[in-house]
CSV table of C-alpha atoms in Angstrom, one decimal:
chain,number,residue,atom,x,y,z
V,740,UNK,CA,-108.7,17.9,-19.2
V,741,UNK,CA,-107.8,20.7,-16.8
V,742,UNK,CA,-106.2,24.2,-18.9
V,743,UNK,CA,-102.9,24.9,-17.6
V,744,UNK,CA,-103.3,28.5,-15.7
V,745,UNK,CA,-101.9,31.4,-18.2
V,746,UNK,CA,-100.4,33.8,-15.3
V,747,UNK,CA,-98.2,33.0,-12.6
V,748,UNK,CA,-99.6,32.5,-9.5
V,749,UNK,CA,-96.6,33.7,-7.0
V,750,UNK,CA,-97.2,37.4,-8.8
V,751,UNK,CA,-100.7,37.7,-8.7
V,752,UNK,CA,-100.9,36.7,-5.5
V,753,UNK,CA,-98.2,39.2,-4.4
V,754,UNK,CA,-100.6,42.1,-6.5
V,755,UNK,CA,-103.5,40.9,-4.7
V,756,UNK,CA,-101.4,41.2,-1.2
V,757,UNK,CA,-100.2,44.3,-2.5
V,758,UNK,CA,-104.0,46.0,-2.7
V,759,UNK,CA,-105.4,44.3,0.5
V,760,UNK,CA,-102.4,45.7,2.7
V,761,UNK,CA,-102.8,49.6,1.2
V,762,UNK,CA,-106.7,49.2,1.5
V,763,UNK,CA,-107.8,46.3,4.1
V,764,UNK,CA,-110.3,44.1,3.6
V,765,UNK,CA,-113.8,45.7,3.1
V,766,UNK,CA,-112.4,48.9,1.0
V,767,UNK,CA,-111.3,46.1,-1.7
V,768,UNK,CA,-113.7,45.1,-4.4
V,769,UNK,CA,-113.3,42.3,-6.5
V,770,UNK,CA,-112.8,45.3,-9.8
V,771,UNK,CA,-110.0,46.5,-7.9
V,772,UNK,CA,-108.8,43.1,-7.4
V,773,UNK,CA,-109.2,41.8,-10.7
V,774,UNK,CA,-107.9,45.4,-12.1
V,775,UNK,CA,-104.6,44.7,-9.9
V,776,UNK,CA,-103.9,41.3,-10.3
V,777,UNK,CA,-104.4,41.5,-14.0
V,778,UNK,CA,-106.9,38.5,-13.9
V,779,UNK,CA,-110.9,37.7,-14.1
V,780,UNK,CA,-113.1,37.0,-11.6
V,781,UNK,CA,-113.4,33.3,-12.4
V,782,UNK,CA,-109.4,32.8,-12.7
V,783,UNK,CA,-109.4,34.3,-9.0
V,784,UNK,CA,-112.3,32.1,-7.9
V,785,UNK,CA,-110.3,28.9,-9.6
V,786,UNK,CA,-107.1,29.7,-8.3
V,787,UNK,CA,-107.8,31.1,-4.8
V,788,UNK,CA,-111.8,30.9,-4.1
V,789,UNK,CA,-113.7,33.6,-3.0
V,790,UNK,CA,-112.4,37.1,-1.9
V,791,UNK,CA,-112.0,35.9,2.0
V,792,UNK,CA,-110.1,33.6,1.0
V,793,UNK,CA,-107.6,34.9,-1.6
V,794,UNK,CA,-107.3,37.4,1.4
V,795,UNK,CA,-106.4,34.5,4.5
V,796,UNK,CA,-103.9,33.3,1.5
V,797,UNK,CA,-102.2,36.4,1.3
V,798,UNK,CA,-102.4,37.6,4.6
V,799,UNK,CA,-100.5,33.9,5.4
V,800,UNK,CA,-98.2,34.9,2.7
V,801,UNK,CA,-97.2,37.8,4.1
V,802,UNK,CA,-97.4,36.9,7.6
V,803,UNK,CA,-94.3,34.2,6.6
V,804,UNK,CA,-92.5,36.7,4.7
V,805,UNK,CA,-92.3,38.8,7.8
V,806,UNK,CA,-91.6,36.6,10.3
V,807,UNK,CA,-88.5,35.0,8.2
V,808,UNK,CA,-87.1,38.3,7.4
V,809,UNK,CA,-87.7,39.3,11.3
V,810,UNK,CA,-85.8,36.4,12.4
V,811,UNK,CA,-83.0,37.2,10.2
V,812,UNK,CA,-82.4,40.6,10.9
V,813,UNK,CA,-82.6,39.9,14.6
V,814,UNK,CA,-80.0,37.3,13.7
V,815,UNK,CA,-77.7,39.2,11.4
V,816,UNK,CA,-76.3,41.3,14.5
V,817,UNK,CA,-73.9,39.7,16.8
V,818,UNK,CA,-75.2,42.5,19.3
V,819,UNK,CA,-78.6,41.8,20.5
V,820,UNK,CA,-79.5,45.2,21.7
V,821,UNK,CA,-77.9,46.8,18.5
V,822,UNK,CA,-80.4,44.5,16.5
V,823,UNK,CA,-83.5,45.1,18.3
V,824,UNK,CA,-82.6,48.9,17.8
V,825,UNK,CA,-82.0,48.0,14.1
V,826,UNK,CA,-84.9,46.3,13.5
V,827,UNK,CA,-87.3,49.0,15.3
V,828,UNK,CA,-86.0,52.3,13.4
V,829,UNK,CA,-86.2,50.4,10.2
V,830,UNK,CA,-89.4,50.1,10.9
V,831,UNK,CA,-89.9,53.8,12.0
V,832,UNK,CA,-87.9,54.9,8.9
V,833,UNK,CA,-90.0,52.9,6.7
V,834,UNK,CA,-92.9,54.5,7.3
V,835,UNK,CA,-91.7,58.0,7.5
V,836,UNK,CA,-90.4,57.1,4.3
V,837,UNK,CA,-93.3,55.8,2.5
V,838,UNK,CA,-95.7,57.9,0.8
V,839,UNK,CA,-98.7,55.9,1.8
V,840,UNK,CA,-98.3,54.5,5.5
V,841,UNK,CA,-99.5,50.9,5.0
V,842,UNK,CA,-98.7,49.8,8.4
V,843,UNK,CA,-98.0,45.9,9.0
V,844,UNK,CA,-100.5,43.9,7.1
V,845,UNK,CA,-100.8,41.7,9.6
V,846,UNK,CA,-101.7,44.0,12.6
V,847,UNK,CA,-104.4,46.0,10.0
V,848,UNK,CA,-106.0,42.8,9.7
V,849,UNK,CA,-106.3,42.4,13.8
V,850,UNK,CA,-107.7,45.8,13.7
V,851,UNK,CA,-110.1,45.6,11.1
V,852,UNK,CA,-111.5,42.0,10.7
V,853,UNK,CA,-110.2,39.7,14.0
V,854,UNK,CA,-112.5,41.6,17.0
V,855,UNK,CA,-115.5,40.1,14.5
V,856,UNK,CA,-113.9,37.3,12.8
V,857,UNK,CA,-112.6,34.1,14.7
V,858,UNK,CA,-110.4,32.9,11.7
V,859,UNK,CA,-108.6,36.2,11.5
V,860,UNK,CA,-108.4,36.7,15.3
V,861,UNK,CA,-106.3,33.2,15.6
V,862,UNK,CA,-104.7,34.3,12.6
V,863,UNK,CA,-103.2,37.4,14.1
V,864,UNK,CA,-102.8,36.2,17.0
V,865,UNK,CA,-100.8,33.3,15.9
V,866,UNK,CA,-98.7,35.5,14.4
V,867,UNK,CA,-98.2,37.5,17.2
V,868,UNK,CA,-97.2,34.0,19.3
V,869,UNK,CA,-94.8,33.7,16.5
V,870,UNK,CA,-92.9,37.0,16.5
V,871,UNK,CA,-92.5,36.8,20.6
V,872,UNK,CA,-90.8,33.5,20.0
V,873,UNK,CA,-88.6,35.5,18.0
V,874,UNK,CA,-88.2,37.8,20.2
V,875,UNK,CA,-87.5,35.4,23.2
V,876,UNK,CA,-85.0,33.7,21.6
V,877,UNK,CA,-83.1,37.0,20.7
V,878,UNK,CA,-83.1,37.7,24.1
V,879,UNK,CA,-82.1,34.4,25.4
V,880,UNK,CA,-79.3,34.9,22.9
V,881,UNK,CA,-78.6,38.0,25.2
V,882,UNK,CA,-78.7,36.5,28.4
V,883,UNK,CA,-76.7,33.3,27.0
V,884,UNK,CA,-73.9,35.2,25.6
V,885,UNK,CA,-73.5,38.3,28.7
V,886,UNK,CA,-74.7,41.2,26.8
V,887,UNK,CA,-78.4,41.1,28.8
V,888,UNK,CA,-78.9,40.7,32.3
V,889,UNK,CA,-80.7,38.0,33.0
V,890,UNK,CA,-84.1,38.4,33.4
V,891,UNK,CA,-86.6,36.6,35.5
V,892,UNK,CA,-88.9,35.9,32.6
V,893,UNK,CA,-87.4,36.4,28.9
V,894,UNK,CA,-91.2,35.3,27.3
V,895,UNK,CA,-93.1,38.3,29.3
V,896,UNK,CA,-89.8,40.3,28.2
V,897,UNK,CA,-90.7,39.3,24.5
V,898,UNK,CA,-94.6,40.3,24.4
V,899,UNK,CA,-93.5,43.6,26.3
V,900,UNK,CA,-91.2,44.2,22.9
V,901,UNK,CA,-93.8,43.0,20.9
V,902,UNK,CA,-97.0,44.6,22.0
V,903,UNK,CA,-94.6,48.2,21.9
V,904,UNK,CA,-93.8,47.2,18.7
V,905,UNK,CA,-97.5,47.0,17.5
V,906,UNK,CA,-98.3,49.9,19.1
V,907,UNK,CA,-95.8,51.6,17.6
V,908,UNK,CA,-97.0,50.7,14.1
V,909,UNK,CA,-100.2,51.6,14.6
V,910,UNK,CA,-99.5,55.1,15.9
V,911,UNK,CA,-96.9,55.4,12.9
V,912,UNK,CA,-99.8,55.6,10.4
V,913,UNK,CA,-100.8,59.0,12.1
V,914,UNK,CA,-97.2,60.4,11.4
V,915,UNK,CA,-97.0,61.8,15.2
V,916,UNK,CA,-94.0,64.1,15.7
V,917,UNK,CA,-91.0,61.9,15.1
V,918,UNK,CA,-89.6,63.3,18.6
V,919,UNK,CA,-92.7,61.3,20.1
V,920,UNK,CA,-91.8,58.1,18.4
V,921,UNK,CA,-88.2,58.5,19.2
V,922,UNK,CA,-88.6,58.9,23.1
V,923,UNK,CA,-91.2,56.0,22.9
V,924,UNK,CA,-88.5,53.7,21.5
V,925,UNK,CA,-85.8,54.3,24.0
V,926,UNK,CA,-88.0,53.6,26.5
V,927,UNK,CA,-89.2,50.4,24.9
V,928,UNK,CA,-85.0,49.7,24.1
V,929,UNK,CA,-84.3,50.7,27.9
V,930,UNK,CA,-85.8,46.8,28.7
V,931,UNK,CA,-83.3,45.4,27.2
V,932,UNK,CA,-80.7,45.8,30.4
């Protein structure tokens, strides 16, 4: 008979998302793992297999937790350039605000494991897809309701917003000049016409 598992999975999970995100991939060991999550080895090999693959789980974890909470706060705003500026200095204040700059999980993981790892390169970049339909159909909410001029092509409109937003988080975890950042995102909020 199988033993019923004596910690919830949801939380350790989360811990084990937690210490992948502030240290990537290869700077986790299975101590720090087990250390975090509050678990042994062989409970984390039962529950989620091997470290790769308690890291694909919560890298998908947390790649659905963004998206959703994207969506919504693109959403929330009847104003579509008012939420696009929203959503991009909450992410600029987050990180200014953080004592450790963590970044986006997701795009840390494109950085470090997809240019040599085909799983996490689709991974990303499904994520990626994801977010820019997002973004299109924020736009399109735009176009369809006045506030945006309509643009030849909303989808290349998207990836533009999406690639400055990656870039964006990426040069965040230097702390550049917040003067830098700011100019780059007017200039990134100036597409939206």
């Amino acid at each position: 008979m199988a033993r019923t598992r004596e910690f919830d999975e949801e939380k350790v999970l989360d811990a084990a998302m937690q210490l992948f995100w502030e240290k990537g991939y290869e700077a986790t060991s299975l101590s720090d793992l087990t250390a975090r999550m509050g678990i042994t080895r062989p409970s984390i090999y039962s529950a989620f297999g091997d470290k790769k693959e308690l890291f694909e789980t919560a890298l998908r974890k947390y790649t659905m937790a963004r998206a959703s909470e994207m969506r919504t706060k693109l959403q929330s705003n009847p104003s579509v350039k008012e939420a696009f500026r929203t959503f991009f200095e909450d992410v600029i204040a987050e990180e200014y605000s953080e004592g450790l700059s963590r970044g986006c999980f997701c795009i840390n993981t494109m950085v470090e494991l997809a240019p040599h790892d085909e799983k996490f390169e689709i991974l990303t970049r499904e994520h990626q897809m994801y977010l820019s339909v997002i973004f299109q159909e924020t736009i399109e909410r735009g176009i369809k309701s006045g506030e945006l001029k309509a643009v030849e092509d909303a989808k290349a409109l998207a990836q533009a917003l999406l690639t400055s937003l990656i870039g964006l988080t990426v040069i965040l975890k230097s702390r550049p000049q917040r003067a830098f950042v700011d100019n780059t995102l007017e200039v990134t909020l100036s597409l939206l016409k």
